[in-house]
XYZ file of C-alpha atoms in Angstrom:
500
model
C 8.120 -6.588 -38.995
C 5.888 -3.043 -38.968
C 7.234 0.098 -37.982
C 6.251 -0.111 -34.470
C 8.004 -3.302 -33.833
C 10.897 -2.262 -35.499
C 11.365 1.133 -33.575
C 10.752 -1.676 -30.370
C 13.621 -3.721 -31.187
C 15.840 -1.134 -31.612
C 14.920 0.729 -28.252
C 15.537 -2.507 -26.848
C 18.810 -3.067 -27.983
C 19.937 0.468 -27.389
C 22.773 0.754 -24.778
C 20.895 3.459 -22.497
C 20.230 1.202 -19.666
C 23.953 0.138 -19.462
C 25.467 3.711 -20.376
C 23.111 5.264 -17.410
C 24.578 2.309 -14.973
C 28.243 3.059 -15.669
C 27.885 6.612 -15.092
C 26.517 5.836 -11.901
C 28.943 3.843 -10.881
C 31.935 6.671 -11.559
C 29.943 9.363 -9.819
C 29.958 7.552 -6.926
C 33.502 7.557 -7.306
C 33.736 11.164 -7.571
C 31.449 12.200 -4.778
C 28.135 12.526 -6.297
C 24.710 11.534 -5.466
C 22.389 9.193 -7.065
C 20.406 12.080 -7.623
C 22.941 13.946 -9.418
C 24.219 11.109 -11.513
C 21.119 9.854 -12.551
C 18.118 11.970 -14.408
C 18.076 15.196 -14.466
C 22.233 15.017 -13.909
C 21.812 12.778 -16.489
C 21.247 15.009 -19.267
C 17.790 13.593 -19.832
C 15.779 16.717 -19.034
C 14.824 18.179 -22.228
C 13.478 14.627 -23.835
C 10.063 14.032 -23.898
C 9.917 10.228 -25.201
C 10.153 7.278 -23.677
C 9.084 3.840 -23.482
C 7.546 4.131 -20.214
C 6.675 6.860 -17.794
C 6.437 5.898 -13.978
C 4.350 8.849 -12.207
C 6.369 8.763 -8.215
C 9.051 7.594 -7.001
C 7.599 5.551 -4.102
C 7.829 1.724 -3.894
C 5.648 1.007 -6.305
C 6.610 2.879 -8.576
C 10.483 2.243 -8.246
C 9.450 -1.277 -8.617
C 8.042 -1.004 -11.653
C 10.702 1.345 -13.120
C 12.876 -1.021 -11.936
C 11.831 -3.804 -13.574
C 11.453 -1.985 -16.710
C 14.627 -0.463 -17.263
C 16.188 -3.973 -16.351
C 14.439 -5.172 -19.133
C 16.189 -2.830 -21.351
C 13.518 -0.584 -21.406
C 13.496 3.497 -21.134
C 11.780 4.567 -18.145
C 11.305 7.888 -16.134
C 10.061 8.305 -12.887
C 8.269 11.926 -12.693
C 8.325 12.117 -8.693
C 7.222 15.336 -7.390
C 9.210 16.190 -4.428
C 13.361 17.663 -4.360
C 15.309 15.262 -4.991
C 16.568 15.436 -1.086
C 13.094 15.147 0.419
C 11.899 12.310 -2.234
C 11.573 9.173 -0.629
C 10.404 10.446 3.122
C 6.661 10.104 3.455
C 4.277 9.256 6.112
C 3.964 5.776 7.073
C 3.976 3.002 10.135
C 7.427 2.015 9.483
C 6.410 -1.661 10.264
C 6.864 -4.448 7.700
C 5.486 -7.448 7.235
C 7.021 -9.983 4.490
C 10.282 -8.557 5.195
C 11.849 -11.791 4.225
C 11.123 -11.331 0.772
C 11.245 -8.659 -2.419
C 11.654 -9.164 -5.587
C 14.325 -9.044 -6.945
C 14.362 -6.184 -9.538
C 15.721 -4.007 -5.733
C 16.541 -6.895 -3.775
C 16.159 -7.227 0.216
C 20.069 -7.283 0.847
C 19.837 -3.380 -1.142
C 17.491 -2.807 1.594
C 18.469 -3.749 4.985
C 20.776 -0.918 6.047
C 16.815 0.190 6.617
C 16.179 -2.222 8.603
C 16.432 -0.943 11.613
C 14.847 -3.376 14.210
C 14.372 -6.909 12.468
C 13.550 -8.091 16.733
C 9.614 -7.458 16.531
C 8.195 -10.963 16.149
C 4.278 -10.063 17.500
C 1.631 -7.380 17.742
C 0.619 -6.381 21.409
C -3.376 -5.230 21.033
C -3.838 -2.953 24.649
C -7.755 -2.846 25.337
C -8.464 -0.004 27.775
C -11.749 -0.787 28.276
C -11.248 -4.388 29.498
C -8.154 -3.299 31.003
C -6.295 -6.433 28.841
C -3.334 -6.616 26.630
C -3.201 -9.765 24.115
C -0.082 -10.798 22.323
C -0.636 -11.608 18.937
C 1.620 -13.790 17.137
C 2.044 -12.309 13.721
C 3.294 -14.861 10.608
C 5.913 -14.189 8.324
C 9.098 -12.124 9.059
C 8.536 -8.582 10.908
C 11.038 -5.700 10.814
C 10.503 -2.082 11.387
C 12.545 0.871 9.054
C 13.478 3.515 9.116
C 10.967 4.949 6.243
C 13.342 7.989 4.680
C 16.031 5.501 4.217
C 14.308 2.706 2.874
C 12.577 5.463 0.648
C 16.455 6.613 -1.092
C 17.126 2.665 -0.835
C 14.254 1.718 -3.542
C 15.390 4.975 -5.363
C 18.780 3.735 -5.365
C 17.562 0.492 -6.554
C 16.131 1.940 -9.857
C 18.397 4.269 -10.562
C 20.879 1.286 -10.442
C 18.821 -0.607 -12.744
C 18.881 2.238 -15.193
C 15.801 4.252 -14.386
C 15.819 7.991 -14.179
C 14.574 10.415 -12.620
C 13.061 14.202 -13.032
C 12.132 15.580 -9.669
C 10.779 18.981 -8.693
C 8.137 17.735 -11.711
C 4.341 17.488 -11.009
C 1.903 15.883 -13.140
C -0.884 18.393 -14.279
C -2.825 15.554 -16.993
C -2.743 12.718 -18.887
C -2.359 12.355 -22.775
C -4.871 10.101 -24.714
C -5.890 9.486 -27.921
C -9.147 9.514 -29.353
C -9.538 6.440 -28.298
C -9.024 6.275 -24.934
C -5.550 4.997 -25.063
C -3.245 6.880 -22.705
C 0.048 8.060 -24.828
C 1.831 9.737 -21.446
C 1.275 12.842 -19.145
C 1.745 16.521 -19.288
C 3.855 18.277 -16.416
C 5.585 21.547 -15.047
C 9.005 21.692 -13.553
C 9.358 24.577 -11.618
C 7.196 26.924 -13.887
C 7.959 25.146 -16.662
C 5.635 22.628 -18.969
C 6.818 19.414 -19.573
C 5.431 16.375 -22.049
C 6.167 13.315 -21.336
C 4.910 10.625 -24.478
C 5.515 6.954 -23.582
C 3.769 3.388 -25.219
C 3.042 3.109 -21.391
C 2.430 5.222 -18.000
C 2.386 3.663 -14.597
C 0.207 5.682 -12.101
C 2.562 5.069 -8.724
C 1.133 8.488 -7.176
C -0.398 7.343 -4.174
C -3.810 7.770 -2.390
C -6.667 9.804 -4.578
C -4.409 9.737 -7.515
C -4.405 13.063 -9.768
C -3.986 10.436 -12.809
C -7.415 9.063 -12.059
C -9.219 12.601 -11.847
C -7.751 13.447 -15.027
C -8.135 10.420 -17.007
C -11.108 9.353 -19.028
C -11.166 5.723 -18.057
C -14.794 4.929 -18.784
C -14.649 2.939 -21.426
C -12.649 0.180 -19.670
C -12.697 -2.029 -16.674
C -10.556 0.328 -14.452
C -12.171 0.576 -11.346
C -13.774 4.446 -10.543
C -15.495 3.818 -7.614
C -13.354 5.546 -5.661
C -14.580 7.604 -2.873
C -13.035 9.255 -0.025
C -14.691 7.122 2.786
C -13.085 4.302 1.587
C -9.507 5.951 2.659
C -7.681 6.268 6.303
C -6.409 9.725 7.430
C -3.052 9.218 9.526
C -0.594 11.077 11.038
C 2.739 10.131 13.006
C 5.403 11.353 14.629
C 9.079 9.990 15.118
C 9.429 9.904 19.285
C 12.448 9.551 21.193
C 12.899 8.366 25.030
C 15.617 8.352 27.194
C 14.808 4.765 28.814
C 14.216 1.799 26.285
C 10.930 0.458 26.192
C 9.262 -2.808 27.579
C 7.828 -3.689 24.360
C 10.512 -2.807 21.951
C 9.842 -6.884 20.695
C 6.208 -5.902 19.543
C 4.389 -3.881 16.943
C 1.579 -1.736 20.073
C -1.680 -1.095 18.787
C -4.791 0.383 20.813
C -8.559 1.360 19.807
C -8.957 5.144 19.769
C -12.291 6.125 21.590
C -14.699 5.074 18.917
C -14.423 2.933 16.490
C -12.671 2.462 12.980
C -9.748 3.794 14.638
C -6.383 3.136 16.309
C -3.044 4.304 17.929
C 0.195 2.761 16.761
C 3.378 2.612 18.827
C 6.018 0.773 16.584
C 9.524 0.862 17.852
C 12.207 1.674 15.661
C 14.838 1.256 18.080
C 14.416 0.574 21.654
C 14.209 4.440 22.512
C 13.013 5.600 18.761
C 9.788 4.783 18.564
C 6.982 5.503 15.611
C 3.976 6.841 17.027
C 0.739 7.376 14.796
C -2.986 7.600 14.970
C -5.685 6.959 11.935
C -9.194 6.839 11.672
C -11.399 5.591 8.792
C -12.837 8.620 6.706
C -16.403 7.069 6.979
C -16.110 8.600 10.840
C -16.856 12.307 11.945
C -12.966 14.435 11.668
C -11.075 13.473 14.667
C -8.296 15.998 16.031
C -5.445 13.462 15.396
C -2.595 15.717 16.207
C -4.408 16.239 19.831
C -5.668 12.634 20.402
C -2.337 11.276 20.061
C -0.281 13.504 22.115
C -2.963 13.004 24.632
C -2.137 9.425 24.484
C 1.273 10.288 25.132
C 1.503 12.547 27.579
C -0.488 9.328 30.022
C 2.058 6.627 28.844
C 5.085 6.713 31.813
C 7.518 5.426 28.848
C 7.069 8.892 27.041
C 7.830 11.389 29.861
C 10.263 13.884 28.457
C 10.107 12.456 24.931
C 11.238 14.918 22.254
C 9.764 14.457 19.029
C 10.802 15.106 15.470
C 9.579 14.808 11.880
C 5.801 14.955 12.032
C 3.512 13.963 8.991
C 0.376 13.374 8.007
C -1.124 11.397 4.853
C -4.304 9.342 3.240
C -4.109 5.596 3.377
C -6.334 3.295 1.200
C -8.215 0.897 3.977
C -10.420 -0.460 0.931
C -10.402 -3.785 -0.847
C -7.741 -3.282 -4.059
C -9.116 -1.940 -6.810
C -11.172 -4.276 -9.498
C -9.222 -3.513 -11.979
C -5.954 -1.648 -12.367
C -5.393 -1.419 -15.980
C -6.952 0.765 -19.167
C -5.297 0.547 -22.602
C -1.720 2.188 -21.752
C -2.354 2.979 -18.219
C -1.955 1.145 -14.743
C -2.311 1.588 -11.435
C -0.120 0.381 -8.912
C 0.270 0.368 -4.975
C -1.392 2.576 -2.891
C -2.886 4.105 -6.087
C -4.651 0.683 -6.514
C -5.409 -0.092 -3.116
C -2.628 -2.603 -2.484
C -3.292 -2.221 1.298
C -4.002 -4.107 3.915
C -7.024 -2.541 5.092
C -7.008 -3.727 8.282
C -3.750 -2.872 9.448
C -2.519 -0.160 6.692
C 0.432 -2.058 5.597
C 1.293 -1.666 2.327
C 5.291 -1.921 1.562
C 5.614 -5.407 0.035
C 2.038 -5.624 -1.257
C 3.377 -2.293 -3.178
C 6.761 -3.973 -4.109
C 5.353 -6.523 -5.937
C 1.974 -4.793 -7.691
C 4.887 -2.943 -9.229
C 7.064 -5.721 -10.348
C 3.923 -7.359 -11.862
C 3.004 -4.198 -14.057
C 6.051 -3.164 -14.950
C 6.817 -7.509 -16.087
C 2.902 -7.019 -18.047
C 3.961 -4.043 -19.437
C 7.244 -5.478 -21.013
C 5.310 -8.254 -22.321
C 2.304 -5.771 -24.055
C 5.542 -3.445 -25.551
C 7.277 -6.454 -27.212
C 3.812 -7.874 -28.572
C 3.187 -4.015 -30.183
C 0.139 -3.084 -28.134
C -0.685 -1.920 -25.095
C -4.497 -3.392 -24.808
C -6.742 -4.154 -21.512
C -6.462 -7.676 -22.785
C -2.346 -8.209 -22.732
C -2.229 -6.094 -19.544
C -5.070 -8.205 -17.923
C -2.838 -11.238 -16.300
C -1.221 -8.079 -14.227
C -4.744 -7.917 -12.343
C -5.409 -11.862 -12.017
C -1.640 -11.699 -10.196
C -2.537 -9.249 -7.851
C -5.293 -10.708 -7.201
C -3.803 -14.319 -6.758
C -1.229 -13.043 -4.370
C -2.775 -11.035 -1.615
C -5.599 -8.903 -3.411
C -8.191 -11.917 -2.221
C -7.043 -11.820 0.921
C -7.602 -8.254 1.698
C -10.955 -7.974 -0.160
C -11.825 -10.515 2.539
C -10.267 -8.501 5.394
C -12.300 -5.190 4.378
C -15.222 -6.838 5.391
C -14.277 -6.946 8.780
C -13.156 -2.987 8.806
C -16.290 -2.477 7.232
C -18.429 -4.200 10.564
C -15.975 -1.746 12.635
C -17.957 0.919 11.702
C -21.238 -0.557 12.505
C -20.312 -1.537 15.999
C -19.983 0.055 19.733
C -16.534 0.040 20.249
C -16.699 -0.956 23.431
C -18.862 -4.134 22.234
C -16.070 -5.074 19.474
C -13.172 -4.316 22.150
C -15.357 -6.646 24.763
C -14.989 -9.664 21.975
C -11.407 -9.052 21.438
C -10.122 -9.517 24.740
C -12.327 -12.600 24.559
C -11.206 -14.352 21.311
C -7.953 -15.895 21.065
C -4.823 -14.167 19.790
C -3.620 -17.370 17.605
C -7.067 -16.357 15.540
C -7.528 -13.118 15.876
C -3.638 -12.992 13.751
C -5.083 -15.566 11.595
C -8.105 -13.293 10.924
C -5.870 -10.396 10.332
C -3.436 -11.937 7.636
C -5.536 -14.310 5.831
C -8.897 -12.869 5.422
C -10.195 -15.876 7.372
C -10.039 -17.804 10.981
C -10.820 -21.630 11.757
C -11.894 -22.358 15.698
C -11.605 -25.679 17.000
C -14.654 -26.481 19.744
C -12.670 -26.285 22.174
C -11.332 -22.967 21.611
C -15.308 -22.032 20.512
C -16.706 -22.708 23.828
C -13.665 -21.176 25.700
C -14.812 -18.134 23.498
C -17.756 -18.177 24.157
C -17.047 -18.086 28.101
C -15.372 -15.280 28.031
C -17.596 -13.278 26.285
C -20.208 -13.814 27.887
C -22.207 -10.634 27.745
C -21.493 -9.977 23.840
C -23.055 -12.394 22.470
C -25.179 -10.703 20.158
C -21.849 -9.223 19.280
C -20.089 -12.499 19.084
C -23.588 -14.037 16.786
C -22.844 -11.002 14.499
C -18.931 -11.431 14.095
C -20.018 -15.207 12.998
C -21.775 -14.104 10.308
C -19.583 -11.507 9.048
C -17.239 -14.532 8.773
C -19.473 -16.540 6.860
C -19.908 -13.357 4.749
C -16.319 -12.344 4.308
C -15.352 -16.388 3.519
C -18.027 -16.796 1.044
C -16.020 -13.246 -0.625
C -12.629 -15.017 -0.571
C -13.530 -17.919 -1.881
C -15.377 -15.385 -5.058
C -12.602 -13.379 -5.621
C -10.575 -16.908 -5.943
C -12.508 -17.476 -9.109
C -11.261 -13.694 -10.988
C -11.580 -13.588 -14.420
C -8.995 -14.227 -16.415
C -9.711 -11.911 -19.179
C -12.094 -8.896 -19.360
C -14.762 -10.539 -21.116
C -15.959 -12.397 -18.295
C -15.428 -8.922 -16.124
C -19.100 -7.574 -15.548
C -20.141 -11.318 -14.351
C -17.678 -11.253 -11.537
C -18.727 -8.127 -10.349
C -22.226 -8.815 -10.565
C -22.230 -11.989 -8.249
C -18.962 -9.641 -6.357
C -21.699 -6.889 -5.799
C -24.343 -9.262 -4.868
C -22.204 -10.875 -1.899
C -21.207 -6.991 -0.909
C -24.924 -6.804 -0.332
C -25.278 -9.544 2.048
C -21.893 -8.202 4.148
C -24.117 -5.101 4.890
C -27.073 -6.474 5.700
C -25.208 -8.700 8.050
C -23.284 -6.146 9.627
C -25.635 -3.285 9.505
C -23.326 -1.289 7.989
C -23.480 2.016 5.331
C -22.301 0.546 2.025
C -18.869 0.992 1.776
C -18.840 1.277 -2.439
């Protein structure tokens, strides 16, 4: 055995995991909180080595450090907020796959977040045709209660072993002269901080500072990263006196031009999560204004008072090509994991992390930390839902290339049963009798309804490509040569700006 392998084994075997676990367990006893007991409270401050550095504290990222430090494994999480406010970000609050985690924090940790598991549908409002379809939505629905499920996943991997330094912000990323990234550089309030690790996991969300500061050309790590490929959102919590009609139902709506939308998702019958994005590749919109305006005309919201207002970026992009450079990946929002339709991202996040953070373990016990052993953490991602919502991109990408009263014209006309399909799976079959009942009623968009064919043909023909991934690097630059090549043929069907 070498020196590295040796120092591996012994870091394996090493009791930290287990010691960190018990004193959590007798701080609760005494009052303290997870916080407290576990990171800086810890004792941990002053080291600067570890196995693996997690850069936030989000789901992704607690995920991964999760997973890690159940492996035996020292991990940090570097998250930048206090430790009270960590955890509370901007977000829909609606979740989709809420039947399933895995396991590293698992779903029964959760659920005290789970504050209305009664949503079972989405209900689309179209102003314009003055319609509202109900659109079954697969899988198991639920809508949280975002700070809490936020210190839930925290409390996951600190239970699993993980700690945390908070108040810390990344300022750049260590490498060697090779390219291979050793761990990150940091302050905590005012003061520097190095963190060296055999791996880093960049967890930090939209427009990542890793990725500005990193030198990942000499791998396949995707860089073609822009900002019109991102959603600007903002929501506020809203509370009514009166419960609402559609407290079953997840309420979208089409803002006033396209590649853009209100959200109304009920927390609780009378707390309800009310947000507006737009897609970045549109002029600015005023979202703070446009969605109060929406309120103040829905009856259901006279008198509301509202609380905790925030604003964020969203990826609404196909995931990223590749996630991984020697040392390095990317996970959740930092790699896309999106739905870019709909902006959900929870579970997609969830597991992207537990996948890194299981190809990680496996490139630390084999003694390197190579594109090639982190590779299979891509063709996962990819397997699982990363397909799927390459496909669905190409239908937010002909959103921007339409009139939006054209594209809400076809909605209304189009069934809901497909138009969920569509959504979810990247793809929709029509029967001919549902075709020519289509057809009917839209009559007057069909050059609308001739164009949303094609896209399908365009964003099927996609799926069934990014079915085929590579299953190593070497065979990288072909995918993305034929990927590129059916990219070109979405735009010239849609008439859209390229996208990437």
């Amino acid at each position: 055995m070498d020196v590295r392998g040796a120092v591996q084994t012994i870091r394996r075997i090493t009791p930290s995991s287990r010691t960190k676990n018990v004193f959590y367990q007798r701080s609760r006893l005494v009052g303290m909180s997870t916080q407290e007991a576990v990171g800086v409270g810890a004792g941990d401050l002053g080291r600067d080595s570890w196995d693996a550095v997690v850069v936030g504290a989000g789901t992704a990222g607690c995920y991964a450090a999760a997973t890690i430090a159940d492996a035996g494994y020292d991990v940090v999480i570097i998250e930048r907020k206090s430790p009270e406010e960590a955890g509370h970000i901007a977000c829909g609050d609606a979740l989709k796959g809420a039947d399933t985690f895995p396991d590293a924090i698992p779903k029964s940790q959760l659920e005290p977040a789970f504050t209305n598991t009664g949503v079972d549908h989405g209900r689309f409002e179209i102003p314009q045709e003055d319609t509202v379809l109900e659109i079954p939505v697969p899988g198991e629905l639920a809508v949280v209660d975002r700070w809490t499920y936020g210190r839930k996943v925290i409390e996951g991997a600190a239970d699993a072993g993980a700690t945390f330094h908070y108040d810390t912000v990344v300022q750049d990323v260590r490498q060697t002269d090779d390219g291979t990234v050793t761990g990150v550089d940091a302050i905590r309030k005012g003061t520097p901080r190095t963190y060296d690790a055999e791996i880093v996991v960049d967890g930090a969300g939209a427009l990542s500072i890793l990725q500005d500061k990193a030198d990942l050309a000499d791998s396949t790590f995707d860089t073609n990263v822009t900002y019109s490929q991102f959603c600007s959102a903002y929501r506020e919590i809203v509370h009514v006196d009166e419960p609402v009609e559609w407290s079953d139902a997840l309420v979208f709506k089409p803002t006033e031009r396209a590649a853009g939308y209100l959200w109304y998702f009920p927390r609780t019958e009378t707390e309800i999560n009310a947000g507006l994005g737009f897609q970045m590749t549109e002029e600015p919109m005023h979202l703070v204004d446009d969605l109060k305006r929406d309120l103040r005309n829905r009856a259901e919201f006279q008198g509301a008072r509202v609380e905790d207002k925030l604003g964020a970026a969203i990826p609404t992009r196909r995931p990223y090509d590749s996630a991984v450079h020697p040392g390095f990946v990317a996970v959740g929002d930092a790699a896309g994991h999106v739905n870019p339709t709909t902006g959900g991202g929870i579970a997609g996040a969830a597991y992207a992390g537990t996948y890194a953070a299981e190809q990680a373990i496996e490139a630390m016990e084999q003694g390197t930390v190579d594109e090639d052993v982190l590779w299979r953490y891509n063709e996962r991602v990819m397997d699982h839902f990363g397909a799927r919502y390459a496909a669905l991109d190409v239908y937010n990408i002909l959103s921007t290339a339409v009139d939006i009263d054209e594209l809400m014209g076809l909605l209304a006309a189009m069934p809901g049963e497909q138009i969920a399909e569509a959504l979810y799976s990247g793809s929709a079959n029509l029967g001919w009798g549902l075709k020519i009942k289509a057809l009917l009623k839209a009559r007057g968009h069909y050059g609308t309804v001739w164009n949303l064919y094609k896209t399908k043909q365009r964003a099927d023909e996609l799926l069934s490509h990014y079915e085929d991934y590579p299953s190593s690097p070497a065979g990288f630059d072909t995918w993305q040569a034929e990927r590129d090549r059916l990219m070109e043929s979405v735009y010239e069907t849609t008439g859209a700006d390229p996208k990437y």
